Coordinates of N, CA and C in Angstrom, one line a residue:
X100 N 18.3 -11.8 226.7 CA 16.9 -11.5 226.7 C 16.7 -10.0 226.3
X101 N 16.0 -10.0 225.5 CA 15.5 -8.1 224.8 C 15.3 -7.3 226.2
X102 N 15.6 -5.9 225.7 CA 14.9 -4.9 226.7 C 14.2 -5.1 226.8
X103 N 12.7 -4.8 227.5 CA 11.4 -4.7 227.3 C 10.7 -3.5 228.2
X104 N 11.6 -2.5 228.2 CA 11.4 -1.7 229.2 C 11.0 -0.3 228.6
X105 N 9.8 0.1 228.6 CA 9.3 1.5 227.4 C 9.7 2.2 228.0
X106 N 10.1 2.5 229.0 CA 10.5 4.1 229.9 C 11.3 4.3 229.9
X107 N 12.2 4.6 228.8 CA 12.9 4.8 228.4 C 13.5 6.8 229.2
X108 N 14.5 7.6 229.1 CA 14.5 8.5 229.8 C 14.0 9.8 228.8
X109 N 14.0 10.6 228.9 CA 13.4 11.7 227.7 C 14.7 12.3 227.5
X110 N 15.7 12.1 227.6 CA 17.3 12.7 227.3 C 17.6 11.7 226.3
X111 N 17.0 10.5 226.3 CA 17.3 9.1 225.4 C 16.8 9.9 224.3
X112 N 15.3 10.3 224.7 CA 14.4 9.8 223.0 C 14.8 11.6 222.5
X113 N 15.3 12.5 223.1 CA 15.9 13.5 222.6 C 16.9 13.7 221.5
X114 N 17.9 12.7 222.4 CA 19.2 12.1 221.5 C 18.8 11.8 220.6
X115 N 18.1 10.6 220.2 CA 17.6 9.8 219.1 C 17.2 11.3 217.7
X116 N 16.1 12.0 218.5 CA 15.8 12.7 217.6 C 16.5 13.7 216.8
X117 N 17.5 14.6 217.8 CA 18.7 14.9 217.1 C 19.1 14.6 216.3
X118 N 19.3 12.6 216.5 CA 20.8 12.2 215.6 C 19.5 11.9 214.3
X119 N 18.5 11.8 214.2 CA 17.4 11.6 213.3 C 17.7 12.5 212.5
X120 N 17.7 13.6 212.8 CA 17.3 15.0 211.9 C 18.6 15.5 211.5
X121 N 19.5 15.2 212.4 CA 21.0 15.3 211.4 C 21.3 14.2 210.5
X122 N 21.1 13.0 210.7 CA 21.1 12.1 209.6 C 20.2 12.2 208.4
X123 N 19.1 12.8 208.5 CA 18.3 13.6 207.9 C 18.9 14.4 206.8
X124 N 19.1 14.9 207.6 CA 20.0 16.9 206.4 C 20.9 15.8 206.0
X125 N 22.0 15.3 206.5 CA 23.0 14.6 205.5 C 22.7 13.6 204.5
X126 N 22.0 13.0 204.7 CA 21.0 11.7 203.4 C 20.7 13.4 202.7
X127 N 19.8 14.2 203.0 CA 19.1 14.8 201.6 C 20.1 16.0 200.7
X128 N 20.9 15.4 201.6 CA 21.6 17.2 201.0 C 22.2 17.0 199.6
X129 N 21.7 17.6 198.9 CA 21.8 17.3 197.2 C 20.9 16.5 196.5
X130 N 19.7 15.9 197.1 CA 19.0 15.6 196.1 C 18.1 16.2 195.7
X131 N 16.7 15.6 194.6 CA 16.0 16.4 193.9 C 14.9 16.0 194.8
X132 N 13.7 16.6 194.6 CA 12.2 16.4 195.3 C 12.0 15.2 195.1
X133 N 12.4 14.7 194.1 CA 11.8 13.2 193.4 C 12.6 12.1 194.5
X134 N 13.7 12.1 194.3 CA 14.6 11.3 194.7 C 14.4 11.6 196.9
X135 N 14.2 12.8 197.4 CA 13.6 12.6 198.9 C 12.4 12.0 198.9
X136 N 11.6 12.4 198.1 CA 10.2 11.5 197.8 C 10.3 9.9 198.0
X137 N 11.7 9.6 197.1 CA 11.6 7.9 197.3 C 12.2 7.3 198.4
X138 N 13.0 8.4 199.1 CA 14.0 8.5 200.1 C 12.8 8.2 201.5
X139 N 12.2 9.1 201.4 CA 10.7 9.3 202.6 C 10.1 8.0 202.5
X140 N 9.7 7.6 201.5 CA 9.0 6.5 201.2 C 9.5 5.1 201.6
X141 N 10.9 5.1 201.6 CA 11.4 4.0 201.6 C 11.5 3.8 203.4
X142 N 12.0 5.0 204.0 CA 12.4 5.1 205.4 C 10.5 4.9 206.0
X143 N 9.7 5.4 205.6 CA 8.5 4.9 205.9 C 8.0 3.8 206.2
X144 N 8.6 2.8 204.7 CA 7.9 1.1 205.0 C 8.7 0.6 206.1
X145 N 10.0 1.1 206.2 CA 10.9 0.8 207.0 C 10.1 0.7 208.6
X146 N 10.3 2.0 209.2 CA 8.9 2.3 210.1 C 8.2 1.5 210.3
X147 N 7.8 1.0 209.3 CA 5.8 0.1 209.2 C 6.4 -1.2 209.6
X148 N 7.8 -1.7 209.0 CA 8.2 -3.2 209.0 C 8.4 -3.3 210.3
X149 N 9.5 -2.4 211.6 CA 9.7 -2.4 211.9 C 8.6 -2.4 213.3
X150 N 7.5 -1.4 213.0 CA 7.0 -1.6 214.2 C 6.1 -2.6 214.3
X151 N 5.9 -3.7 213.0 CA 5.5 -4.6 213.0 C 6.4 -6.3 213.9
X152 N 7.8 -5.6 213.3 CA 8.6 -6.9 214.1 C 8.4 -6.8 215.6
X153 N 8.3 -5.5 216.0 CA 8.3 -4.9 217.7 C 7.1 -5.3 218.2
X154 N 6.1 -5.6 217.2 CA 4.5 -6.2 217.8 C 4.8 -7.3 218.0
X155 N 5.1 -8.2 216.8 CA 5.6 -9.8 217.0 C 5.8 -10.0 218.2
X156 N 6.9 -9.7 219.1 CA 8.0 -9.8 219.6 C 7.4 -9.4 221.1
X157 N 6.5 -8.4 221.3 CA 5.3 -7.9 222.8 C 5.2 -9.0 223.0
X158 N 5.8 -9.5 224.5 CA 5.2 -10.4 225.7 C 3.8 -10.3 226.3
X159 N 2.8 -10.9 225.7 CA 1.7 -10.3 226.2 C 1.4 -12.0 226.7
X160 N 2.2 -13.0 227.1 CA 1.3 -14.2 227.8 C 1.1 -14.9 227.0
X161 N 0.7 -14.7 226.0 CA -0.4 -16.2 224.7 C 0.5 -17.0 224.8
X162 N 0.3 -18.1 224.9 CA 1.1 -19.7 224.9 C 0.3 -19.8 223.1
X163 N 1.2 -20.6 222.1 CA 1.1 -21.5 221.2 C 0.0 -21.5 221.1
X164 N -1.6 -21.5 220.2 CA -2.3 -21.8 220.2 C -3.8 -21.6 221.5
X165 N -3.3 -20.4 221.8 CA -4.4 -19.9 223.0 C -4.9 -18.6 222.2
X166 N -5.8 -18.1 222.5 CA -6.4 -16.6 221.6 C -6.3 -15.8 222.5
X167 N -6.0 -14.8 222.2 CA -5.8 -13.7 223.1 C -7.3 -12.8 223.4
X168 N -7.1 -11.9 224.9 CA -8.3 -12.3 225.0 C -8.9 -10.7 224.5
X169 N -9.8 -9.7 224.6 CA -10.0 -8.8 224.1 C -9.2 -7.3 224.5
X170 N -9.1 -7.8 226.3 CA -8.0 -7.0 226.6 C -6.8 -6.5 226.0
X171 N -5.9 -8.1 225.7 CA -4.9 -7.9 225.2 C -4.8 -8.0 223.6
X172 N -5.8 -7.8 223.0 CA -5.7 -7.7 221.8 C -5.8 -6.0 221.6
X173 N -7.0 -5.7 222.6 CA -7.1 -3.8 222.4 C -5.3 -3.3 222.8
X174 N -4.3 -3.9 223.8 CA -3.0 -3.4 224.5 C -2.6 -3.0 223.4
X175 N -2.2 -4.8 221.9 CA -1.8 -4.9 221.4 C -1.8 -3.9 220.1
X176 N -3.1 -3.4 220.0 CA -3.4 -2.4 218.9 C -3.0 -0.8 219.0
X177 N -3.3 -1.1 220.3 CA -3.0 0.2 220.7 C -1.0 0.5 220.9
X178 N -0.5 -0.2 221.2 CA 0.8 -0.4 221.3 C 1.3 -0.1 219.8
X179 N 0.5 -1.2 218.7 CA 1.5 -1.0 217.5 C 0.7 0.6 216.9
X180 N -0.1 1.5 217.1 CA -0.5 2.8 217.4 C 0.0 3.6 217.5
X181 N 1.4 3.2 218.5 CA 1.5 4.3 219.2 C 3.2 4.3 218.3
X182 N 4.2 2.9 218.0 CA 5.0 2.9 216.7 C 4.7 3.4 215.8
X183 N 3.7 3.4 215.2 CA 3.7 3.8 213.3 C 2.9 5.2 213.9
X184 N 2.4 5.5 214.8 CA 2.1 6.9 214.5 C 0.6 6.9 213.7
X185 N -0.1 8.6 213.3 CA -1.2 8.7 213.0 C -0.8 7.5 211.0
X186 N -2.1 7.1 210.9 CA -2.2 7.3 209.2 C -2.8 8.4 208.5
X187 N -1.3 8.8 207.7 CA -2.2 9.7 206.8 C -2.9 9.3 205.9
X188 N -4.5 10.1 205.8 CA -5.2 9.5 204.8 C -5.5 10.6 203.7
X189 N -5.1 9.6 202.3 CA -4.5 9.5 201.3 C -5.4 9.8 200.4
X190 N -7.2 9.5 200.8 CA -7.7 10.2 200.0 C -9.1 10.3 200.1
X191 N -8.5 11.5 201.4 CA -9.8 12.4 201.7 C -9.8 13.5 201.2

């Protein structure tokens, strides 16, 4: 059975960010603007896919064929919110 546990420890999501930003510098080191451009881009949808499978996957109760009710539809929005982060808008 999955974790399902968000509380994760703040030494955890520290770690993570470290090993983020050194895998970071090592992916970019030598390339051109263009090619981090597609690099960003790609680790982005990545992001989007991902915190989409993580929504799927929230135990929120709904049996097969029941609607969820307004509560847990706002949880649900707000949850995948809080994965993908602000959107930037693209053309304001």
């Amino acid at each position: 059975m999955p974790c399902r546990n968000f509380n994760h420890s703040q030494g955890q999501g520290a770690n993570l960010v470290a090993i983020a930003a050194a895998l970071s510098v090592y992916i970019g080191q030598g390339k051109t603007a263009d090619e981090l451009a597609i690099l960003a881009s790609l680790f982005d949808l990545m992001r989007s896919n991902l915190a989409l499978m993580a929504l799927n996957t929230v135990s929120d109760d709904v049996q097969p064929g029941q609607r969820r009710t307004p509560a847990q539809a706002e949880a649900r929005a707000e949850f995948y919110d809080t994965l993908i982060g602000p959107t930037p808008d693209l053309f304001g």
